Amino acid sequence: MTREEIRTAIEGLGTLDPGIHDKDFLLTWQYQEKTIRFVLLAAQILEAFVRANIATRLFDAGLGLSIFRDKSTRTRYAFRAGCNLLGLMTEELDESTSQIAHGETVRETATMVGFLTEAIGIRDDMFLGEGHKYMMQVSAALCESHQAGVLPQRPAVINLQSDLDHPTQSLADLGHLISTFGGLDQLRGKKLAMTWAYSPSYGKPVSVPQGVVALMTRFGMDVVLAHPEGYDLVEEPLAAARRYAAESGGSLRIVGSMREAFEGADVVYPKSWAPAHIMRERTRLLRSGEQARLAALESEALATNATFKDWECNDALMAQTKGGRALYLHCLPADVTDVSCDSGEVSRSVFERARLDTYRQAGHKPFIIAAMILATRLREPAATLERCLESACQRRPA
Amino acid sequence: MTREEIRTAIEGLGTLDPGIHDKDFLLTWQYQEKTIRFVLLAAQILEAFVRANIATRLFDAGLGLSIFRDKSTRTRYAFRAGCNLLGLMTEELDESTSQIAHGETVRETATMVGFLTEAIGIRDDMFLGEGHKYMMQVSAALCESHQAGVLPQRPAVINLQSDLDHPTQSLADLGHLISTFGGLDQLRGKKLAMTWAYSPSYGKPVSVPQGVVALMTRFGMDVVLAHPEGYDLVEEPLAAARRYAAESGGSLRIVGSMREAFEGADVVYPKSWAPAHIMRERTRLLRSGEQARLAALESEALATNATFKDWECNDALMAQTKGGRALYLHCLPADVTDVSCDSGEVSRSVFERARLDTYRQAGHKPFIIAAMILATRLREPAATLERCLESACQRRPA
Amino acid sequence: MTREEIRTAIEGLGTLDPGIHDKDFLLTWQYQEKTIRFVLLAAQILEAFVRANIATRLFDAGLGLSIFRDKSTRTRYAFRAGCNLLGLMTEELDESTSQIAHGETVRETATMVGFLTEAIGIRDDMFLGEGHKYMMQVSAALCESHQAGVLPQRPAVINLQSDLDHPTQSLADLGHLISTFGGLDQLRGKKLAMTWAYSPSYGKPVSVPQGVVALMTRFGMDVVLAHPEGYDLVEEPLAAARRYAAESGGSLRIVGSMREAFEGADVVYPKSWAPAHIMRERTRLLRSGEQARLAALESEALATNATFKDWECNDALMAQTKGGRALYLHCLPADVTDVSCDSGEVSRSVFERARLDTYRQAGHKPFIIAAMILATRLREPAATLERCLESACQRRPA
């Protein structure tokens, strides 16, 4: 974007009230369309600032705290980079050296790490039925402490992947669709295949496909969800997707074959996940410490997975898509056949063609996270970005 | 505080020479009263800046390094937040990946992590007779290297809890008393009960009660220390407390019953700790690697603790305090009966009433730590804060 | 340096084109002499800024990412401090929570942590034949992603110790020689003894002696490399050293005795390392998981080491050096006899006399790293430093 285009975009941003000041960003389907549009546009503007070498350190000081209850490279980095872009110093709360656990203690610790904090990013995606609840507990505690005057400001909880949604991923994905197809309006009527794919691992979270179907149906896309029988997702995001599809003129269709989903698709998103009922049982067994049953569950799930090795995104299937060249999406890392495993989600040749594009897809995430912080923490984000543009400080010196 | 009140407070600060420029903050009883008053007032001013959304990033660059030889959530966060408030980037030295040990190596490592560092926060509270000595070694090494011109500046060692004192806690506690009772002068003649309480754990450090009695006696408070026979504290802070009580017109009394201590108290601080002689023996056994004896010591100590389960702060005891509603203090996390354990330091109903207030108490710590950095690292802290106020940069944008 | 001297130094810097903009800093012998001179002079200028309390936060935002595949205190701190000096926030990539491994995945992860990153510092020194290759893979991936427009900027890979070179160490060492002897030109004809020394440990990397001989021979020094038979180094840096010695009028001589190397030396650098062939075999056994052979290799190597306990830098040997008082260098930590071990690289009395000087030697490293970032990331570093000097912001307030 030129400086003039950035200015125009900021004007557009000024017309969108995100409506979540002093609140959180947890599930895309909790928010109005203008909130979603605000985050997408603000992320575009922030990326344009970086590419134009314009400084965006809006905060003088303040902390961005992260809590990761599962492994992460991409999202962890994206949270740090998004915070740093705005001037927040990041710190990770290592629960092995702290007291965060359950009940009273979550409430207490949330406040203890909130005193000078603007955003708390949380990943808690492994325990179906619990991750989102945990984020809600943290949110309620911060809210209470802020209202009581204990916290000088209300830190926003940013969902870095829960059991229900992965909004920094799905919005980065949507940002990538926008830049690929030339605008949010260009997505209307485009077919997106969100399909299960085989992986030699077990227990991958369901929040990615859930987040994708609940978000893409809002903008008139024809979303086809495909998975083998039994690989069900949680009902709440599916219900949201059906509602959005009806409202937007898009659609949600669930089919039992990757080939059917790929047929004529503009976009394909083949990605493994564990069935919701397995994840629920896994949560129960982990809680009750039933090791033997847990091992049995894993063996059984892997054996079931192995009967669907043909759910691989390969050249033959890609040939079925629109013009034979649908846009391939993946949240990374992908299980690539003959690269990271013997048999995986995607063949080597399909992945290699799409590889740099999947990096582009991932590249939206730091900006999406920074945009969520703008939406939750500032009263007048557009005016503030306008001043940033005027002051014309450099991000990197000459 | 209004802007005018902040200005007046800064003028007041200008009359207090902290007297510890290019030195450390280790034990409150090493410092003159004006040093203590400086830290308390500077912390108030910094908090007022944050609440008025005025930027306080005084340092252009520089590091705040922390070394934690024990678990920490609250103090670790407070150190990071306090450093960030002033513009210092924090880093934690993970000893498992370094060489800090004893003798020569402490001396060397202190310098190696001091080159561009303004403050080194250290927690070393588990080994009675060692923590403070370790901090003194680090301090001596930094001093030698600075005087030899090796270090461009002299990093301050900030005691984040030693075997003797926990000054960032006790000063946060005192800050909380000041804001609750309306001023340091209002504490004269108030009765504070620092009492042992039962906990199902063993080996809690003695530095919190030691720090509290040695500090609160300086300002004319009537401090009653209560614990079962044998739960003695270290002599040095008790001696300081006796001296301060005599000087200030306050008092220090040691009693053997929680009830007696609570009688008519304005403030109660019921908190578990391990007897000093047990902690000394524990240190010896850990050093000599005598695992069997260590296990025996733990069993024995827990059994002894269990004979004092009635040392619980409950409604009946609170009813004995001044007007039945003494201020309840705790450094957190508290062992709350029926919440975090079956039988603990405090009953659920007492804790729940006091809960938000204990959060307020904790909320002073980031500002106390930042104030210690101002006191040790700046020559003209009041003038610098004055300039900050004049420049009126915002902490968080609009 | 006075402000006027700093200005003159910056003018000098302006005449040296580092020639590595948008590139990496991996092996000193890959770069022209002007690159080396640029880094040395820029480091001196940055240190002068700090000592004159002039702010150097050149970057508004941006990340310095580090990856440590081996323990580190000094270099880890130096990387953080060097980044902070310039305004970059540091983060460490913990591989145990990520996917960096080999092949495709290195390529992917490099991009995933590069989106808003200016520098990636890597230590990978334990696997002979692999560390440098890994850094090259990361570099190639960053380059590809930047050229494809995926990364808005090209992060520089900074070698924080590979199997071949340890340039932040050798350049810090050279900076120390310059400040000790009064200039780079004063090193011509000076004799430096880089010698093996006994240590009770096994497997110390070869990159330190390799880096030293390949760098010091470039500036006319007479370098004597001494080690027991069999303790060979890798050929590539030795070949570079021979070539440089011939070009500069210096020399490289390899001898089999510490005494011979020390004879008349101006500088001595006694330091243990494992023979290159042992390190190669160790790499092979680690890769193939042959635990029993690995243990046997270690026993054998330690036994061989033990036959060379007389390779200790002591008073008698120091007496053989120029005027009996050669400059003693060590990258730290040293194995000091009767301090950290029974028998080590250096006697207690020699080390104690040199101790503060070895701290000075280490103190150059944060500035060398910052200078490498200036050389790789800025187009006009001298003009930028000039503006810094003019603006005269303070690093630490009054």
Tab-separated table of N, CA and C in Angstrom, chain B residues 57-63 65 87-100 103-105 107-109 111-118 144-145 148-154 377-381 384 387, chain C residues 47 50-51 54-57 71-74 76-78 80-91 332-334 336 339-340 348 351-352 355-360 362-364 366-367 393-398:
chain	number	residue	atom	x	y	z
B	57	ARG	N	8.612	5.599	30.997
B	57	ARG	CA	9.782	4.887	30.462
B	57	ARG	C	11.017	5.784	30.540
B	58	LEU	N	11.696	5.742	31.684
B	58	LEU	CA	12.812	6.644	31.941
B	58	LEU	C	14.093	6.179	31.264
B	59	PHE	N	14.281	4.875	31.195
B	59	PHE	CA	15.511	4.348	30.590
B	59	PHE	C	15.298	4.155	29.092
B	60	ASP	N	16.286	4.552	28.308
B	60	ASP	CA	16.226	4.322	26.866
B	60	ASP	C	16.432	2.842	26.568
B	61	ALA	N	17.358	2.228	27.285
B	61	ALA	CA	17.618	0.797	27.153
B	61	ALA	C	18.274	0.350	28.444
B	62	GLY	N	18.531	-0.932	28.546
B	62	GLY	CA	19.118	-1.484	29.768
B	62	GLY	C	18.332	-2.709	30.180
B	63	LEU	N	18.974	-3.554	30.985
B	63	LEU	CA	18.367	-4.822	31.355
B	63	LEU	C	18.058	-4.904	32.843
B	65	LEU	N	17.751	-8.045	35.223
B	65	LEU	CA	17.991	-9.488	35.207
B	65	LEU	C	17.464	-10.113	36.481
B	87	GLY	N	11.264	1.081	31.508
B	87	GLY	CA	11.938	0.952	30.213
B	87	GLY	C	13.022	-0.096	30.166
B	88	LEU	N	13.178	-0.882	31.222
B	88	LEU	CA	14.195	-1.934	31.208
B	88	LEU	C	13.607	-3.234	30.666
B	89	MET	N	14.357	-3.910	29.824
B	89	MET	CA	13.940	-5.220	29.329
B	89	MET	C	14.376	-6.263	30.347
B	90	THR	N	13.496	-7.197	30.653
B	90	THR	CA	13.860	-8.206	31.648
B	90	THR	C	14.299	-9.517	30.999
B	91	GLU	N	15.184	-10.181	31.682
B	91	GLU	CA	15.638	-11.496	31.275
B	91	GLU	C	15.837	-12.294	32.539
B	92	GLU	N	15.552	-13.578	32.475
B	92	GLU	CA	15.780	-14.411	33.647
B	92	GLU	C	16.982	-15.309	33.388
B	93	LEU	N	17.888	-15.332	34.351
B	93	LEU	CA	19.053	-16.209	34.237
B	93	LEU	C	18.641	-17.588	34.719
B	94	ASP	N	18.642	-18.543	33.812
B	94	ASP	CA	18.278	-19.906	34.167
B	94	ASP	C	19.564	-20.628	34.570
B	95	GLU	N	19.704	-20.912	35.850
B	95	GLU	CA	20.973	-21.471	36.318
B	95	GLU	C	21.236	-22.860	35.760
B	96	SER	N	20.190	-23.557	35.312
B	96	SER	CA	20.418	-24.895	34.764
B	96	SER	C	21.200	-24.821	33.460
B	97	THR	N	21.222	-23.659	32.826
B	97	THR	CA	21.984	-23.511	31.594
B	97	THR	C	23.195	-22.609	31.802
B	98	SER	N	23.592	-22.391	33.052
B	98	SER	CA	24.715	-21.485	33.293
B	98	SER	C	25.671	-22.078	34.321
B	99	GLN	N	26.574	-21.268	34.818
B	99	GLN	CA	27.639	-21.777	35.686
B	99	GLN	C	27.575	-21.235	37.119
B	100	ILE	N	26.563	-20.377	37.409
B	100	ILE	CA	26.511	-19.818	38.763
B	100	ILE	C	26.502	-20.945	39.777
B	103	GLY	N	31.715	-19.744	45.255
B	103	GLY	CA	33.109	-19.288	45.196
B	103	GLY	C	33.371	-18.420	43.987
B	104	GLU	N	34.417	-18.718	43.282
B	104	GLU	CA	34.849	-17.928	42.139
B	104	GLU	C	33.725	-17.673	41.157
B	105	THR	N	32.912	-18.671	40.955
B	105	THR	CA	32.007	-18.620	39.832
B	105	THR	C	30.867	-17.625	40.040
B	107	ARG	N	31.150	-14.838	41.557
B	107	ARG	CA	31.816	-13.571	41.286
B	107	ARG	C	31.894	-13.314	39.794
B	108	GLU	N	32.290	-14.361	39.058
B	108	GLU	CA	32.468	-14.193	37.624
B	108	GLU	C	31.128	-13.980	36.918
B	109	THR	N	30.170	-14.855	37.223
B	109	THR	CA	28.899	-14.765	36.514
B	109	THR	C	28.203	-13.442	36.789
B	111	THR	N	29.435	-10.567	37.080
B	111	THR	CA	29.947	-9.569	36.142
B	111	THR	C	29.494	-9.868	34.720
B	112	MET	N	29.501	-11.147	34.359
B	112	MET	CA	29.156	-11.538	32.982
B	112	MET	C	27.728	-11.138	32.595
B	113	VAL	N	26.835	-11.069	33.585
B	113	VAL	CA	25.457	-10.678	33.277
B	113	VAL	C	25.187	-9.243	33.717
B	114	GLY	N	26.269	-8.489	33.984
B	114	GLY	CA	26.092	-7.127	34.472
B	114	GLY	C	26.472	-6.041	33.490
B	115	PHE	N	27.034	-6.416	32.331
B	115	PHE	CA	27.631	-5.408	31.449
B	115	PHE	C	26.683	-4.265	31.089
B	116	LEU	N	25.451	-4.579	30.720
B	116	LEU	CA	24.512	-3.509	30.333
B	116	LEU	C	23.256	-3.589	31.196
B	117	THR	N	23.437	-4.024	32.433
B	117	THR	CA	22.330	-4.294	33.335
B	117	THR	C	22.210	-3.213	34.398
B	118	GLU	N	20.974	-2.811	34.698
B	118	GLU	CA	20.746	-1.799	35.724
B	118	GLU	C	20.340	-2.418	37.057
B	144	GLU	N	33.223	-4.503	42.675
B	144	GLU	CA	34.623	-4.615	42.255
B	144	GLU	C	34.747	-4.342	40.752
B	145	SER	N	33.880	-4.976	39.957
B	145	SER	CA	33.994	-4.838	38.503
B	145	SER	C	33.650	-3.422	38.044
B	148	ALA	N	36.644	-1.205	38.919
B	148	ALA	CA	37.769	-1.468	38.017
B	148	ALA	C	37.480	-0.987	36.589
B	149	GLY	N	36.292	-0.435	36.375
B	149	GLY	CA	35.966	0.075	35.044
B	149	GLY	C	35.484	-0.992	34.078
B	150	VAL	N	35.358	-2.225	34.557
B	150	VAL	CA	34.894	-3.308	33.683
B	150	VAL	C	33.423	-3.109	33.322
B	151	LEU	N	32.616	-2.766	34.316
B	151	LEU	CA	31.201	-2.491	34.068
B	151	LEU	C	31.000	-0.994	33.917
B	152	PRO	N	30.321	-0.569	32.847
B	152	PRO	CA	30.083	0.868	32.641
B	152	PRO	C	29.183	1.463	33.725
B	153	GLN	N	28.397	0.632	34.378
B	153	GLN	CA	27.542	1.116	35.464
B	153	GLN	C	27.467	0.030	36.520
B	154	ARG	N	26.971	0.382	37.699
B	154	ARG	CA	26.898	-0.562	38.813
B	154	ARG	C	25.464	-1.061	38.941
B	377	ARG	N	19.489	3.624	41.174
B	377	ARG	CA	20.122	3.879	39.877
B	377	ARG	C	20.159	5.341	39.440
B	378	LEU	N	19.295	6.195	39.990
B	378	LEU	CA	19.273	7.591	39.529
B	378	LEU	C	19.895	8.521	40.565
B	379	ARG	N	20.533	9.565	40.071
B	379	ARG	CA	21.084	10.583	40.971
B	379	ARG	C	20.016	11.593	41.388
B	380	GLU	N	19.115	11.882	40.455
B	380	GLU	CA	18.108	12.914	40.711
B	380	GLU	C	16.730	12.380	40.362
B	381	PRO	N	16.261	11.392	41.092
B	381	PRO	CA	14.980	10.764	40.726
B	381	PRO	C	13.805	11.733	40.745
B	384	THR	N	13.812	13.886	37.682
B	384	THR	CA	13.482	13.076	36.504
B	384	THR	C	11.979	12.802	36.436
B	387	ARG	N	10.207	15.913	35.230
B	387	ARG	CA	10.271	16.067	33.769
B	387	ARG	C	9.276	15.145	33.072
C	47	GLU	N	30.241	1.163	22.469
C	47	GLU	CA	30.668	1.169	23.870
C	47	GLU	C	30.904	2.601	24.349
C	50	VAL	N	27.635	4.167	25.250
C	50	VAL	CA	27.146	3.723	26.559
C	50	VAL	C	27.901	4.441	27.675
C	51	ARG	N	29.222	4.526	27.540
C	51	ARG	CA	30.009	5.168	28.609
C	51	ARG	C	29.743	6.669	28.682
C	54	ILE	N	24.814	7.993	26.163
C	54	ILE	CA	24.027	8.435	25.000
C	54	ILE	C	23.157	7.267	24.522
C	55	ALA	N	21.900	7.557	24.274
C	55	ALA	CA	20.931	6.531	23.879
C	55	ALA	C	21.248	5.955	22.509
C	56	THR	N	21.055	4.659	22.356
C	56	THR	CA	21.355	3.989	21.079
C	56	THR	C	20.193	3.137	20.593
C	57	ARG	N	18.995	3.413	21.086
C	57	ARG	CA	17.847	2.601	20.660
C	57	ARG	C	17.452	2.996	19.239
C	71	LYS	N	24.665	-25.166	26.160
C	71	LYS	CA	24.603	-24.243	27.288
C	71	LYS	C	25.339	-22.937	26.990
C	72	SER	N	24.899	-21.886	27.620
C	72	SER	CA	25.542	-20.593	27.424
C	72	SER	C	25.097	-19.624	28.507
C	73	THR	N	26.001	-18.903	29.078
C	73	THR	CA	25.646	-17.799	29.963
C	73	THR	C	26.093	-16.498	29.315
C	74	ARG	N	27.400	-16.443	29.020
C	74	ARG	CA	28.031	-15.226	28.533
C	74	ARG	C	27.460	-14.773	27.195
C	76	ARG	N	24.770	-15.867	25.600
C	76	ARG	CA	23.324	-15.647	25.664
C	76	ARG	C	23.035	-14.236	26.192
C	77	TYR	N	23.696	-13.883	27.280
C	77	TYR	CA	23.509	-12.535	27.831
C	77	TYR	C	23.969	-11.477	26.825
C	78	ALA	N	25.130	-11.713	26.209
C	78	ALA	CA	25.681	-10.716	25.286
C	78	ALA	C	24.730	-10.489	24.111
C	80	ARG	N	21.419	-10.856	24.149
C	80	ARG	CA	20.290	-10.085	24.661
C	80	ARG	C	20.668	-8.629	24.876
C	81	ALA	N	21.828	-8.423	25.482
C	81	ALA	CA	22.249	-7.057	25.802
C	81	ALA	C	22.528	-6.266	24.535
C	82	GLY	N	23.158	-6.922	23.549
C	82	GLY	CA	23.455	-6.245	22.292
C	82	GLY	C	22.179	-5.864	21.550
C	83	CYS	N	21.203	-6.764	21.537
C	83	CYS	CA	19.916	-6.462	20.902
C	83	CYS	C	19.201	-5.337	21.641
C	84	ASN	N	19.146	-5.428	22.960
C	84	ASN	CA	18.456	-4.413	23.755
C	84	ASN	C	19.061	-3.025	23.539
C	85	LEU	N	20.372	-2.989	23.434
C	85	LEU	CA	21.086	-1.722	23.206
C	85	LEU	C	20.535	-0.999	21.980
C	86	LEU	N	20.127	-1.774	20.967
C	86	LEU	CA	19.650	-1.198	19.706
C	86	LEU	C	18.124	-1.094	19.640
C	87	GLY	N	17.432	-1.583	20.677
C	87	GLY	CA	15.972	-1.467	20.683
C	87	GLY	C	15.228	-2.714	20.273
C	88	LEU	N	15.945	-3.817	20.075
C	88	LEU	CA	15.269	-5.066	19.709
C	88	LEU	C	14.898	-5.853	20.966
C	89	MET	N	13.703	-6.399	20.968
C	89	MET	CA	13.284	-7.264	22.068
C	89	MET	C	13.778	-8.674	21.770
C	90	THR	N	14.338	-9.339	22.767
C	90	THR	CA	14.855	-10.684	22.507
C	90	THR	C	13.893	-11.762	22.976
C	91	GLU	N	13.946	-12.863	22.274
C	91	GLU	CA	13.162	-14.038	22.624
C	91	GLU	C	14.026	-15.234	22.309
C	332	LEU	N	36.330	-17.912	29.028
C	332	LEU	CA	35.566	-18.147	30.266
C	332	LEU	C	34.361	-19.061	30.035
C	333	PRO	N	33.992	-19.900	31.011
C	333	PRO	CA	34.714	-20.034	32.273
C	333	PRO	C	35.960	-20.884	32.113
C	334	ALA	N	37.023	-20.532	32.826
C	334	ALA	CA	38.260	-21.297	32.800
C	334	ALA	C	38.204	-22.391	33.863
C	336	VAL	N	40.088	-23.570	36.597
C	336	VAL	CA	41.197	-23.027	37.388
C	336	VAL	C	41.600	-24.046	38.457
C	339	VAL	N	40.513	-24.220	42.234
C	339	VAL	CA	39.325	-23.372	42.401
C	339	VAL	C	38.116	-24.148	41.886
C	340	SER	N	38.080	-24.391	40.581
C	340	SER	CA	36.941	-25.134	40.039
C	340	SER	C	37.281	-26.606	39.794
C	348	ARG	N	45.826	-21.114	39.916
C	348	ARG	CA	45.057	-20.096	40.634
C	348	ARG	C	45.745	-18.732	40.606
C	351	PHE	N	45.547	-17.048	37.163
C	351	PHE	CA	44.188	-16.620	36.819
C	351	PHE	C	43.769	-15.422	37.655
C	352	GLU	N	44.121	-15.448	38.949
C	352	GLU	CA	43.674	-14.359	39.830
C	352	GLU	C	44.267	-13.022	39.366
C	355	ARG	N	42.290	-12.044	36.231
C	355	ARG	CA	40.839	-12.165	36.306
C	355	ARG	C	40.073	-10.955	35.773
C	356	LEU	N	40.338	-9.778	36.324
C	356	LEU	CA	39.567	-8.612	35.891
C	356	LEU	C	39.789	-8.328	34.406
C	357	ASP	N	40.975	-8.662	33.934
C	357	ASP	CA	41.255	-8.476	32.512
C	357	ASP	C	40.430	-9.434	31.644
C	358	THR	N	40.220	-10.652	32.130
C	358	THR	CA	39.374	-11.578	31.340
C	358	THR	C	37.929	-11.074	31.324
C	359	TYR	N	37.516	-10.381	32.395
C	359	TYR	CA	36.172	-9.788	32.395
C	359	TYR	C	36.100	-8.682	31.340
C	360	ARG	N	37.177	-7.885	31.263
C	360	ARG	CA	37.211	-6.826	30.232
C	360	ARG	C	37.099	-7.437	28.842
C	362	ALA	N	35.658	-10.213	27.997
C	362	ALA	CA	34.267	-10.638	27.777
C	362	ALA	C	33.348	-9.451	27.526
C	363	GLY	N	33.693	-8.316	28.124
C	363	GLY	CA	32.827	-7.135	28.053
C	363	GLY	C	32.675	-6.568	26.652
C	364	HIS	N	33.554	-6.968	25.742
C	364	HIS	CA	33.428	-6.480	24.365
C	364	HIS	C	32.294	-7.158	23.607
C	366	PRO	N	28.922	-7.940	23.958
C	366	PRO	CA	27.623	-7.334	23.611
C	366	PRO	C	27.752	-6.289	22.511
C	367	PHE	N	28.845	-5.542	22.515
C	367	PHE	CA	29.017	-4.487	21.521
C	367	PHE	C	29.372	-5.070	20.151
C	393	CYS	N	20.041	12.037	23.152
C	393	CYS	CA	19.154	11.483	24.177
C	393	CYS	C	20.000	10.711	25.174
C	394	GLN	N	19.507	10.645	26.402
C	394	GLN	CA	20.250	9.926	27.429
C	394	GLN	C	19.835	8.469	27.488
C	395	ARG	N	20.798	7.606	27.754
C	395	ARG	CA	20.520	6.193	27.971
C	395	ARG	C	19.845	6.005	29.334
C	396	ARG	N	20.444	6.548	30.375
C	396	ARG	CA	19.886	6.483	31.723
C	396	ARG	C	19.602	7.911	32.164
C	397	PRO	N	18.438	8.155	32.769
C	397	PRO	CA	18.132	9.540	33.158
C	397	PRO	C	19.003	9.977	34.336
C	398	ALA	N	18.917	11.245	34.654
C	398	ALA	CA	19.753	11.816	35.732
C	398	ALA	C	19.351	11.239	37.087
